[in-house]
């Protein structure tokens, strides 16, 4: 009897083993491709050895239709005039809502909104961050504009001295609430207190633009952030006379980027030797580029007090010892010496095994002697066989 | 092969966007397969991959016919200068396989004075009988409803594919082009790939070129267009 089960088991193992290659056990019959960024740049040993090893063998061919600009469409309110900051001032009335303009991606701009219906005396100076295109937003941005609208509720918020942040993003599929989806806008005033609309939008999709609005007047006389008079010799010099650019008179001028925008903006700077805040990169030289002169009595101490001069003026050195004891209780953890980050893609990347065997078989008709086969169009009497 | 059959060969899959972060992973697999391309892949990516597969060799001008609502004017941009060529409605022109073209549509009754700029990404070709290429073009169609959606700021993506013979529902074969609507969460290219061979991707949105800041890339990569009959040698 046991020989019977042994033989039966052998047959099962042989048959199942021939039909399975092992992947059926660990997989559910689905394969999952890597994410978009990995698909575009496969990585080392595929499209090049990677950065830091040697230059790429060939530059990556630019893809067509990947717009370097984002078209922002100012929907309303109707009749609102949109201007923006330019070198030396503001270009007024460049667009009348509803209108649109192509902004270079990856930059922050200062807008000037005037002639708001019902609030003609109001001038707003929102900042507009135009995010760089993401593989998820390329198709949308090359065919659609990003809508920006100022609602009556927003205007009420400004007049109440509130700060409003609007984030326009392309939602992920799982956050689509309608059958026919569209871009969505997150407004800070509609979120719970403490919720960052940028972070919230980043969770739900891909950010395309962020507009921040308050009631600060950026054209007040005197020192102003962003646009200040051109000064010489420490601020008591010449003030540049701002020239006027008015779109209503047919004058147009592109906006001046006032900063970067998007992921990576304000991120970790590249490796460089820094000699102190505000100092250009390079080796620190005493007395140069803002470095203190050697010997100047500004020696720092661990508790922030200035130390004594380390070079006496005109006399022999008398100070032989200088001790500052920090008696502060400290409970500071040790710095991390080895960092470990686990990255998990869900679902994991799974690809089928590559093909290593093919069988190509052709079956041809066989005719006996005397039999002829004609295609229909070549048959002698119009009747093929 | 009749023209009626040829017209019925194409089935549209329309995905009214949108996308997902890491689009390659968030679309559910179709027929147990995960397609790395989707309707929200960057424009030109599928064509670039088809060039990598050698589908564009030898270079072939695939006749493409674009049908619009009555009264519309049609033009296609071509060449290094991205100059528009006016076409009739429906307009037929030979487009290079593996390239992406931008069209100009004007004259819609519901949107007087409004311009639309759909794009056509040609990722594969047909193999009609010799000398009859112009009789069997890739037929594309944009409806008035789709232009209305585009004017509202939505992106309409259509994947046109050639049906696999054993999956053709012959009982419902008609001269009109069948169209299947898919929700934004589905991968239209993957569905088309299961049912047949994807030929073209048509995208329609509401973006227009800005006269204050011209962007040549908006009009494509300047691929040539062939007008007139296709030579019999092809």
Coordinates of C-alpha atoms in Angstrom, one line a residue:
Chain A
X1 CA 0.0 0.0 0.0
X2 CA 2.8 2.4 0.8
X3 CA 4.3 1.8 -2.5
X4 CA 1.0 2.9 -4.1
X5 CA 1.1 6.2 -2.2
X6 CA 4.8 6.6 -3.0
X7 CA 4.1 6.2 -6.7
X8 CA 1.1 8.5 -6.5
X9 CA 3.1 11.2 -4.8
X10 CA 5.9 10.9 -7.4
X11 CA 3.4 11.3 -10.2
X12 CA 1.8 14.4 -8.5
X13 CA 5.2 16.0 -7.9
X14 CA 6.3 15.4 -11.5
X15 CA 3.1 16.7 -13.0
X16 CA 2.8 19.8 -10.7
X17 CA 6.5 20.5 -11.0
X18 CA 6.3 20.6 -14.7
X19 CA 3.4 23.0 -14.7
X20 CA 4.7 25.4 -12.1
X21 CA 7.8 27.5 -12.1
X22 CA 7.7 28.6 -8.5
X23 CA 6.2 32.0 -9.0
X24 CA 2.7 30.8 -8.5
X25 CA 3.3 30.0 -4.9
X26 CA 4.6 33.4 -3.9
X27 CA 2.5 35.5 -6.2
X28 CA -1.2 36.2 -6.7
X29 CA -1.1 36.3 -10.5
X30 CA -0.4 40.0 -10.7
X31 CA 2.7 41.9 -11.7
X32 CA 3.5 45.4 -10.5
X33 CA 5.7 47.8 -12.4
X34 CA 8.0 50.2 -10.7
X35 CA 6.9 53.8 -10.1
X36 CA 6.9 56.5 -12.7
X37 CA 10.3 58.0 -11.8
X38 CA 11.9 54.6 -12.0
X39 CA 10.3 53.9 -15.3
X40 CA 11.7 57.1 -16.8
X41 CA 15.2 56.6 -15.5
X42 CA 15.9 52.9 -15.1
X43 CA 19.1 53.6 -13.2
X44 CA 22.6 52.3 -13.0
X45 CA 23.7 49.6 -15.5
X46 CA 20.6 50.4 -17.7
X47 CA 20.8 54.0 -18.8
X48 CA 24.2 54.7 -17.4
X49 CA 26.4 54.1 -14.4
X50 CA 24.7 56.8 -12.5
X51 CA 25.7 60.2 -11.2
X52 CA 29.0 60.5 -9.3
X53 CA 30.6 57.7 -11.2
X54 CA 31.1 59.1 -14.7
X55 CA 29.2 61.3 -17.1
X56 CA 26.2 59.7 -18.8
X57 CA 27.1 58.2 -22.1
X58 CA 24.4 60.1 -23.8
X59 CA 22.2 62.9 -22.5
X60 CA 18.7 62.0 -21.9
X61 CA 16.6 62.9 -25.0
X62 CA 14.1 65.7 -24.1
X63 CA 10.5 64.5 -24.3
X64 CA 8.3 66.6 -26.5
X65 CA 5.2 68.3 -25.1
X66 CA 6.7 68.5 -21.7
X67 CA 5.8 72.1 -21.0
X68 CA 8.3 74.2 -19.2
X69 CA 5.6 76.6 -18.3
X70 CA 2.4 76.3 -16.4
X71 CA -0.6 78.2 -17.7
X72 CA -2.4 79.8 -14.9
X73 CA -6.0 80.8 -15.6
X74 CA -7.3 83.6 -13.4
X75 CA -11.0 82.8 -13.4
X76 CA -12.4 85.6 -11.4
X77 CA -13.9 87.6 -10.2
X78 CA -14.6 89.0 -13.6
X79 CA -12.9 92.3 -14.3
X80 CA -10.1 91.8 -11.7
X81 CA -6.8 93.1 -12.9
X82 CA -3.7 91.0 -12.4
X83 CA -0.2 92.4 -12.4
X84 CA 3.1 91.1 -11.1
X85 CA 6.4 92.1 -9.7
X86 CA 9.1 93.1 -12.2
X87 CA 12.6 94.5 -11.7
X88 CA 12.1 97.9 -10.0
X89 CA 8.4 97.7 -9.3
X90 CA 5.2 96.2 -10.5
X91 CA 3.7 95.7 -14.0
X92 CA 0.1 96.7 -13.6
X93 CA -3.0 95.3 -15.3
X94 CA -1.2 92.7 -17.3
X95 CA -4.3 90.4 -17.4
X96 CA -7.9 91.1 -16.9
X97 CA -9.8 88.2 -15.4
X98 CA -10.8 85.9 -16.9
X99 CA -7.4 85.6 -18.4
X100 CA -4.4 83.4 -18.5
X101 CA -0.6 83.5 -18.5
X102 CA 2.2 81.1 -18.9
X103 CA 4.5 81.1 -15.8
X104 CA 7.9 79.4 -15.8
X105 CA 7.7 76.4 -13.6
X106 CA 9.7 76.1 -10.4
X107 CA 9.5 79.7 -9.5
X108 CA 7.6 81.9 -7.1
X109 CA 6.1 85.2 -8.3
X110 CA 4.6 88.2 -6.5
X111 CA 1.2 89.1 -8.1
X112 CA -0.7 92.4 -7.7
X113 CA -4.5 92.1 -7.9
X114 CA -6.4 95.3 -8.3
X115 CA -9.8 96.5 -9.5
X116 CA -11.6 93.7 -7.6
X117 CA -15.3 94.2 -8.3
X118 CA -17.0 95.6 -5.2
X119 CA -13.7 96.3 -3.6
X120 CA -12.0 98.7 -6.0
X121 CA -9.8 100.3 -3.4
X122 CA -8.3 97.0 -2.5
X123 CA -4.9 95.9 -3.7
X124 CA -3.7 92.4 -2.9
X125 CA -0.1 91.1 -3.3
X126 CA -0.4 87.3 -3.2
X127 CA 2.6 85.1 -3.9
X128 CA 2.2 82.4 -6.5
X129 CA 4.3 79.3 -6.4
X130 CA 4.4 77.4 -9.7
X131 CA 5.6 73.9 -9.0
X132 CA 7.7 72.0 -11.5
X133 CA 5.9 69.5 -13.7
X134 CA 5.8 66.0 -12.3
X135 CA 5.4 62.9 -14.5
X136 CA 1.9 62.7 -13.1
X137 CA 1.0 66.2 -14.2
X138 CA 2.9 66.5 -17.5
X139 CA -0.1 65.4 -19.6
X140 CA -2.5 67.7 -17.7
X141 CA -0.2 70.7 -17.8
X142 CA 0.5 70.4 -21.5
X143 CA -3.2 70.4 -22.3
X144 CA -4.9 72.3 -19.5
X145 CA -4.5 75.5 -17.5
X146 CA -4.4 75.7 -13.7
X147 CA -7.5 77.6 -12.4
X148 CA -7.1 80.3 -9.8
X149 CA -10.1 82.0 -8.4
X150 CA -10.7 84.6 -5.8
X151 CA -14.0 84.2 -4.0
X152 CA -16.0 86.5 -1.9
X153 CA -15.1 84.4 1.1
X154 CA -11.5 84.9 0.4
X155 CA -11.9 88.6 0.2
X156 CA -13.7 88.6 3.5
X157 CA -10.9 86.6 5.0
X158 CA -8.4 89.3 3.9
X159 CA -10.4 92.1 5.3
X160 CA -10.6 90.1 8.6
X161 CA -6.8 90.1 8.6
X162 CA -6.6 86.4 7.9
X163 CA -4.0 84.6 5.8
X164 CA -5.3 82.4 3.1
X165 CA -3.4 79.6 1.3
X166 CA -4.8 77.9 -1.7
X167 CA -3.2 74.8 -3.1
X168 CA -4.2 73.6 -6.6
X169 CA -3.4 70.0 -7.1
X170 CA -4.2 67.0 -9.3
X171 CA -5.7 64.4 -7.1
X172 CA -4.8 60.8 -7.1
X173 CA -7.2 58.4 -8.5
X174 CA -8.3 57.1 -5.1
X175 CA -9.2 60.6 -4.0
X176 CA -11.5 61.1 -6.9
X177 CA -15.0 61.7 -5.7
X178 CA -16.7 62.3 -9.0
X179 CA -16.8 60.0 -12.1
X180 CA -15.4 62.9 -14.1
X181 CA -12.7 64.4 -12.1
X182 CA -10.9 67.7 -12.2
X183 CA -8.2 69.6 -10.5
X184 CA -9.0 70.4 -6.9
X185 CA -8.2 73.3 -4.7
X186 CA -7.5 73.1 -1.0
X187 CA -8.1 76.3 0.9
X188 CA -6.6 76.8 4.3
X189 CA -9.6 78.5 5.8
X190 CA -11.7 75.4 5.1
X191 CA -9.4 73.1 6.9
X192 CA -9.2 72.4 10.5
X193 CA -6.8 74.6 12.5
X194 CA -3.3 73.4 12.4
X195 CA -3.7 71.4 9.2
X196 CA -1.2 72.5 6.6
X197 CA -3.0 72.7 3.2
X198 CA 0.3 72.0 1.3
X199 CA 1.0 68.8 3.2
X200 CA -2.6 67.8 2.9
X201 CA -2.7 68.3 -0.8
X202 CA 0.6 66.5 -1.2
X203 CA -1.0 63.5 0.4
X204 CA -4.0 63.6 -1.9
X205 CA -2.2 64.2 -5.2
X206 CA 0.4 66.2 -7.0
X207 CA 0.6 70.0 -6.3
X208 CA 0.7 72.3 -9.3
X209 CA 0.5 75.7 -7.8
X210 CA 0.2 77.4 -4.4
X211 CA -1.1 80.9 -3.9
X212 CA -0.8 82.7 -0.5
X213 CA -2.7 85.8 0.2
X214 CA -2.8 88.4 2.9
X215 CA -3.6 92.0 3.2
X216 CA -0.1 93.3 3.4
X217 CA 0.7 96.3 1.2
X218 CA 4.0 95.7 -0.6
X219 CA 4.1 99.2 -2.0
X220 CA 4.1 101.1 1.2
X221 CA 6.7 103.9 1.3
X222 CA 9.8 103.0 3.2
X223 CA 11.6 99.7 3.6
X224 CA 9.6 96.9 2.0
X225 CA 10.2 93.2 1.8
X226 CA 10.6 92.0 -1.7
X227 CA 10.6 95.3 -3.5
X228 CA 12.9 97.8 -1.9
X229 CA 14.4 101.0 -3.2
X230 CA 17.8 100.6 -4.7
X231 CA 20.1 102.0 -2.1
X232 CA 23.8 102.8 -1.9
X233 CA 26.2 103.2 1.0
X234 CA 24.1 101.5 3.7
X235 CA 20.7 102.8 2.9
X236 CA 21.2 106.5 2.7
X237 CA 21.8 106.8 -1.0
X238 CA 19.8 107.0 -4.2
X239 CA 16.3 105.6 -4.5
X240 CA 15.5 104.3 -8.0
X241 CA 12.5 105.8 -9.6
X242 CA 10.2 103.1 -10.5
X243 CA 8.9 103.2 -14.1
X244 CA 5.4 102.3 -14.9
X245 CA 4.4 99.3 -17.0
X246 CA 0.7 99.3 -17.6
X247 CA -1.0 96.6 -19.5
X248 CA -4.0 98.8 -20.2
X249 CA -1.7 100.9 -22.4
X250 CA -0.4 97.9 -24.2
X251 CA 2.7 97.5 -22.1
X252 CA 3.6 94.0 -21.1
X253 CA 6.6 92.6 -19.2
X254 CA 7.2 89.1 -17.9
X255 CA 7.1 88.6 -14.2
X256 CA 10.2 88.5 -12.0
X257 CA 10.7 85.3 -10.1
X258 CA 11.3 86.1 -6.5
X259 CA 12.3 82.6 -5.4
X260 CA 12.1 78.9 -6.2
X261 CA 9.1 76.8 -5.8
X262 CA 8.3 73.2 -5.5
X263 CA 10.1 70.1 -4.1
X264 CA 13.7 70.8 -3.6
X265 CA 13.3 74.5 -3.2
X266 CA 15.1 75.5 0.0
X267 CA 16.2 72.0 0.5
X268 CA 19.6 70.6 1.5
X269 CA 22.3 72.8 -0.2
X270 CA 25.2 71.2 -2.0
X271 CA 28.4 70.4 -0.2
X272 CA 30.5 73.5 0.1
X273 CA 32.9 74.9 2.6
X274 CA 31.0 77.6 4.5
X275 CA 32.7 80.4 6.4
X276 CA 29.6 81.6 8.1
X277 CA 26.1 82.7 7.4
X278 CA 26.0 85.0 4.4
X279 CA 29.5 84.3 3.4
X280 CA 30.2 83.2 -0.1
X281 CA 31.6 79.7 -0.4
X282 CA 35.3 79.3 -0.2
X283 CA 38.1 78.9 2.3
X284 CA 37.6 81.1 5.3
X285 CA 40.3 83.8 5.4
X286 CA 40.7 86.1 8.4
X287 CA 39.5 89.6 7.7
X288 CA 38.1 88.6 4.4
X289 CA 34.5 88.0 3.3
X290 CA 33.1 88.9 6.7
X291 CA 35.4 86.8 8.7
X292 CA 36.6 88.5 11.9
X293 CA 40.1 89.9 12.1
X294 CA 42.5 87.6 13.8
X295 CA 42.9 88.6 17.4
X296 CA 39.8 90.6 17.6
X297 CA 38.3 90.0 21.1
X298 CA 35.1 88.4 20.1
X299 CA 36.1 84.9 21.1
X300 CA 33.0 82.9 21.6
X301 CA 32.3 80.8 24.6
X302 CA 30.0 77.8 25.0
X303 CA 27.5 79.9 26.9
X304 CA 27.4 82.8 24.5
X305 CA 29.6 85.2 26.5
X306 CA 32.4 87.0 24.9
X307 CA 35.8 85.9 26.0
X308 CA 38.8 88.0 26.8
X309 CA 41.1 89.3 24.1
X310 CA 43.7 86.7 23.2
X311 CA 46.2 89.3 22.1
X312 CA 46.8 92.3 24.4
X313 CA 47.5 95.6 22.8
X314 CA 50.9 97.1 23.5
X315 CA 51.9 94.9 26.5
X316 CA 53.1 91.5 27.3
X317 CA 50.6 88.7 27.6
X318 CA 49.4 88.5 31.1
X319 CA 46.5 86.1 31.0
X320 CA 47.7 82.6 31.3
X321 CA 44.4 80.8 31.7
X322 CA 40.8 81.4 31.0
X323 CA 38.3 78.8 32.1
X324 CA 34.5 78.9 31.5
X325 CA 32.6 76.0 33.0
X326 CA 29.2 75.1 31.7
X327 CA 27.2 73.8 34.6
X328 CA 24.0 73.4 32.7
X329 CA 22.4 70.1 33.1
X330 CA 22.2 68.5 29.7
X331 CA 20.0 65.7 28.6
X332 CA 20.9 65.6 24.9
X333 CA 20.9 62.3 23.2
X334 CA 23.9 61.1 21.4
X335 CA 24.0 61.8 17.7
X336 CA 23.0 59.1 15.3
X337 CA 26.1 57.4 13.9
X338 CA 24.4 54.8 11.7
X339 CA 21.0 55.6 10.0
X340 CA 18.8 52.9 8.7
X341 CA 15.8 53.6 6.5
X342 CA 13.5 50.8 5.3
X343 CA 11.7 51.6 2.0
X344 CA 8.8 49.4 1.0
X345 CA 6.8 49.7 -2.1
X346 CA 3.2 48.5 -1.7
X347 CA 2.5 46.5 -3.8
X348 CA 6.0 45.4 -4.3
X349 CA 7.7 45.4 -7.7
X350 CA 7.0 42.2 -9.4
X351 CA 7.8 41.3 -13.0
X352 CA 7.4 38.0 -14.9
X353 CA 10.5 35.9 -15.7
X354 CA 12.0 36.8 -19.0
X355 CA 11.4 34.5 -21.9
X356 CA 14.2 32.0 -22.4
X357 CA 12.5 29.5 -24.7
X358 CA 10.2 29.8 -27.7
X359 CA 8.8 27.2 -30.0
X360 CA 7.8 28.3 -33.5
X361 CA 5.9 25.8 -35.6
X362 CA 4.4 26.3 -39.0
X363 CA 2.0 23.9 -40.6
X364 CA 1.9 23.9 -44.4
X365 CA -0.7 22.3 -46.6
X366 CA 0.3 19.1 -48.4
X367 CA -1.1 18.4 -51.8
X368 CA -1.0 15.2 -53.8
X369 CA 0.5 15.1 -57.3
X370 CA -2.0 16.7 -59.7
X371 CA -3.6 19.0 -57.1
X372 CA -3.1 22.7 -57.5
X373 CA -4.0 25.4 -55.1
X374 CA -4.7 28.9 -56.2
X375 CA -5.6 32.0 -54.1
X376 CA -9.0 33.4 -54.9
X377 CA -7.6 36.4 -56.8
X378 CA -5.4 34.2 -59.0
X379 CA -7.7 31.4 -59.9
X380 CA -7.9 30.8 -63.6
X381 CA -11.7 30.8 -63.7
X382 CA -12.3 32.9 -60.7
X383 CA -12.7 30.0 -58.4
X384 CA -9.8 29.3 -56.1
X385 CA -9.1 26.2 -54.1
Chain B
X1 CA -12.4 44.3 -46.1
X2 CA -15.1 46.9 -46.4
X3 CA -15.0 50.5 -45.2
X4 CA -17.7 49.6 -42.7
X5 CA -15.6 46.9 -41.2
X6 CA -12.6 49.2 -41.1
X7 CA -14.6 51.8 -39.3
X8 CA -15.8 49.2 -36.8
X9 CA -12.3 48.0 -36.1
X10 CA -11.5 50.9 -33.9
X11 CA -12.8 51.1 -30.5
X12 CA -12.3 54.1 -28.3
X13 CA -11.5 53.9 -24.7
X14 CA -12.0 57.3 -23.1
X15 CA -10.6 58.0 -19.7
X16 CA -11.6 61.4 -18.4
X17 CA -8.6 61.9 -16.2
X18 CA -7.2 61.9 -13.6
X19 CA -4.0 60.5 -12.5
X20 CA -2.3 59.1 -9.4
X21 CA 1.0 59.7 -7.9
X22 CA 3.3 56.9 -9.1
X23 CA 0.8 56.2 -11.8
X24 CA 2.5 52.9 -12.7
X25 CA 1.5 51.4 -9.4
X26 CA -1.8 52.8 -8.5
X27 CA -3.9 51.6 -11.4
X28 CA -5.3 48.1 -10.9
X29 CA -3.9 45.4 -13.1
X30 CA -5.9 44.4 -16.1
X31 CA -6.1 40.7 -17.0
X32 CA -3.4 40.0 -14.5
X33 CA -0.9 42.3 -16.1
X34 CA 0.4 45.6 -15.0
X35 CA 1.0 48.1 -17.8
X36 CA 3.7 50.6 -17.0
X37 CA 2.0 53.1 -19.4
X38 CA -1.3 54.8 -18.7
X39 CA -3.3 57.6 -20.0
X40 CA -1.6 59.9 -17.6
X41 CA 1.9 59.0 -18.7
X42 CA 3.8 62.1 -19.9
X43 CA 2.8 63.0 -23.4
X44 CA 5.2 61.5 -25.9
X45 CA 6.4 58.7 -23.5
X46 CA 4.4 55.9 -25.2
X47 CA 5.6 57.2 -28.6
X48 CA 9.2 57.3 -27.4
X49 CA 8.9 53.7 -26.2
X50 CA 7.4 52.6 -29.6
X51 CA 10.4 54.2 -31.2
X52 CA 12.6 52.2 -28.9
X53 CA 10.8 49.1 -30.0
X54 CA 11.5 49.9 -33.7
X55 CA 7.9 50.3 -34.6
X56 CA 8.8 53.5 -36.4
X57 CA 11.3 51.8 -38.7
X58 CA 11.1 52.2 -41.6
X59 CA 9.5 55.6 -41.2
X60 CA 5.8 55.4 -42.1
X61 CA 3.3 58.1 -42.5
X62 CA 0.1 56.6 -41.0
X63 CA -3.0 58.2 -42.5
X64 CA -5.0 59.6 -39.6
X65 CA -8.5 61.1 -40.0
X66 CA -9.9 63.4 -37.4
X67 CA -13.6 64.1 -37.3
X68 CA -15.0 67.1 -35.5
X69 CA -18.5 68.5 -35.0
X70 CA -20.0 70.2 -38.0
X71 CA -18.7 73.6 -38.9
X72 CA -15.3 73.2 -37.1
X73 CA -12.1 74.2 -38.8
X74 CA -9.0 72.0 -38.3
X75 CA -5.3 72.4 -38.7
X76 CA -2.2 70.4 -37.7
X77 CA 1.2 71.8 -36.8
X78 CA 4.2 70.4 -38.5
X79 CA 7.8 71.0 -39.3
X80 CA 10.6 72.8 -37.5
X81 CA 8.6 76.1 -37.6
X82 CA 5.5 74.4 -36.2
X83 CA 3.5 75.9 -39.0
X84 CA -0.2 75.0 -39.2
X85 CA -1.6 73.2 -42.2
X86 CA -5.3 73.6 -42.7
X87 CA -7.3 70.5 -43.2
X88 CA -10.9 69.8 -44.1
X89 CA -13.4 68.4 -41.6
X90 CA -13.0 65.5 -41.3
X91 CA -9.3 66.0 -42.0
X92 CA -6.9 63.3 -43.1
X93 CA -3.2 63.6 -43.1
X94 CA -0.2 61.2 -42.9
X95 CA 1.4 61.3 -39.5
X96 CA 4.7 59.7 -38.6
X97 CA 4.5 56.7 -36.3
X98 CA 6.3 57.4 -33.0
X99 CA 5.6 61.1 -33.0
X100 CA 3.2 63.5 -31.3
X101 CA 1.3 66.1 -33.1
X102 CA -0.8 69.1 -32.0
X103 CA -4.0 70.1 -33.8
X104 CA -5.9 73.4 -33.8
X105 CA -9.7 73.3 -33.7
X106 CA -11.8 76.4 -34.1
X107 CA -15.3 77.3 -35.1
X108 CA -17.3 75.3 -32.5
X109 CA -20.8 76.6 -32.4
X110 CA -21.1 76.6 -28.6
X111 CA -17.7 78.2 -28.2
X112 CA -17.3 81.0 -30.7
X113 CA -13.8 82.4 -30.9
X114 CA -12.4 79.7 -28.6
X115 CA -9.5 77.6 -29.8
X116 CA -8.8 74.1 -28.7
X117 CA -5.5 72.3 -29.1
X118 CA -5.8 68.5 -28.9
X119 CA -2.8 66.3 -29.4
X120 CA -2.4 63.0 -31.1
X121 CA 0.3 60.6 -30.0
X122 CA 0.8 57.9 -32.7
X123 CA 2.3 54.8 -31.1
X124 CA 1.7 52.1 -33.8
X125 CA 0.5 51.7 -37.3
X126 CA -1.9 49.7 -39.4
X127 CA -1.1 47.3 -42.1
X128 CA -3.7 47.8 -44.8
X129 CA -3.7 46.0 -48.2
X130 CA -1.0 47.4 -50.5
X131 CA -2.1 50.6 -52.2
X132 CA -5.2 51.1 -50.0
X133 CA -3.6 52.8 -47.0
X134 CA -5.6 56.0 -47.6
X135 CA -8.9 54.0 -47.5
X136 CA -8.2 52.7 -44.1
X137 CA -7.0 55.5 -41.9
X138 CA -6.9 55.6 -38.2
X139 CA -10.2 57.3 -37.4
X140 CA -10.4 59.7 -34.5
X141 CA -13.4 61.7 -33.4
X142 CA -13.9 64.5 -30.9
X143 CA -17.5 65.3 -30.0
X144 CA -19.1 68.5 -28.9
X145 CA -19.6 67.1 -25.4
X146 CA -15.9 66.5 -25.1
X147 CA -15.1 70.0 -26.1
X148 CA -17.5 71.2 -23.5
X149 CA -15.6 69.2 -20.8
X150 CA -12.3 70.5 -22.1
X151 CA -13.5 74.1 -21.8
X152 CA -14.3 73.4 -18.2
X153 CA -10.7 72.6 -17.5
X154 CA -10.9 68.8 -17.8
X155 CA -8.5 66.6 -19.6
X156 CA -10.1 64.0 -21.9
X157 CA -7.8 61.1 -23.0
X158 CA -8.8 58.6 -25.6
X159 CA -6.9 55.5 -26.5
X160 CA -7.6 54.1 -30.0
X161 CA -6.8 50.5 -30.6
X162 CA -7.1 47.9 -33.2
X163 CA -9.2 45.1 -32.0
X164 CA -7.8 41.6 -31.7
X165 CA -9.8 39.4 -34.2
X166 CA -10.9 36.8 -31.7
X167 CA -12.2 39.5 -29.4
X168 CA -14.3 41.4 -31.9
X169 CA -18.0 41.3 -30.9
X170 CA -19.1 40.7 -34.4
X171 CA -22.8 40.7 -33.3
X172 CA -22.5 44.4 -32.5
X173 CA -20.2 45.3 -35.3
X174 CA -21.5 48.6 -36.8
X175 CA -20.1 51.3 -39.0
X176 CA -19.9 53.7 -36.1
X177 CA -17.0 53.7 -33.7
X178 CA -17.7 52.1 -30.4
X179 CA -16.5 53.9 -27.3
X180 CA -16.1 52.7 -23.8
X181 CA -16.0 55.1 -20.9
X182 CA -13.6 54.2 -18.1
X183 CA -13.4 55.9 -14.7
X184 CA -10.3 57.9 -14.0
X185 CA -9.0 55.1 -11.7
X186 CA -8.7 52.7 -14.6
X187 CA -5.7 52.4 -17.0
X188 CA -7.2 53.0 -20.4
X189 CA -4.0 51.9 -22.2
X190 CA -4.0 48.6 -20.3
X191 CA -7.6 47.9 -21.2
X192 CA -6.8 48.7 -24.9
X193 CA -3.8 46.4 -24.8
X194 CA -5.9 43.5 -23.5
X195 CA -8.5 44.0 -26.2
X196 CA -6.2 44.7 -29.1
X197 CA -3.3 46.8 -30.2
X198 CA -3.2 50.5 -29.1
X199 CA -2.6 52.7 -32.1
X200 CA -3.0 56.3 -30.9
X201 CA -3.6 58.4 -27.8
X202 CA -5.7 61.5 -28.2
X203 CA -5.8 64.2 -25.5
X204 CA -8.0 67.2 -25.4
X205 CA -7.8 70.0 -22.8
X206 CA -8.4 73.7 -22.5
X207 CA -4.9 75.1 -22.6
X208 CA -4.1 77.6 -25.3
X209 CA -0.8 79.1 -26.3
X210 CA 0.1 82.4 -24.6
X211 CA 1.0 85.2 -27.0
X212 CA 3.0 86.9 -24.3
X213 CA 5.2 83.9 -23.7
X214 CA 5.4 81.7 -26.8
X215 CA 6.3 78.1 -26.0
X216 CA 7.4 76.2 -29.2
X217 CA 7.2 72.9 -27.3
X218 CA 3.5 73.4 -27.0
X219 CA 3.2 72.7 -30.7
X220 CA 5.1 69.4 -30.6
X221 CA 8.5 68.4 -31.8
X222 CA 8.1 69.6 -35.3
X223 CA 7.6 66.2 -37.0
X224 CA 6.6 66.3 -40.7
X225 CA 3.1 65.7 -42.0
X226 CA 2.3 64.2 -45.4
X227 CA -0.7 65.3 -47.4
X228 CA -2.0 63.6 -50.4
X229 CA -2.1 59.9 -51.3
X230 CA 0.2 57.4 -49.8
X231 CA 2.6 55.9 -52.3
X232 CA 1.8 52.3 -53.2
X233 CA 5.2 51.2 -52.2
X234 CA 4.3 51.7 -48.5

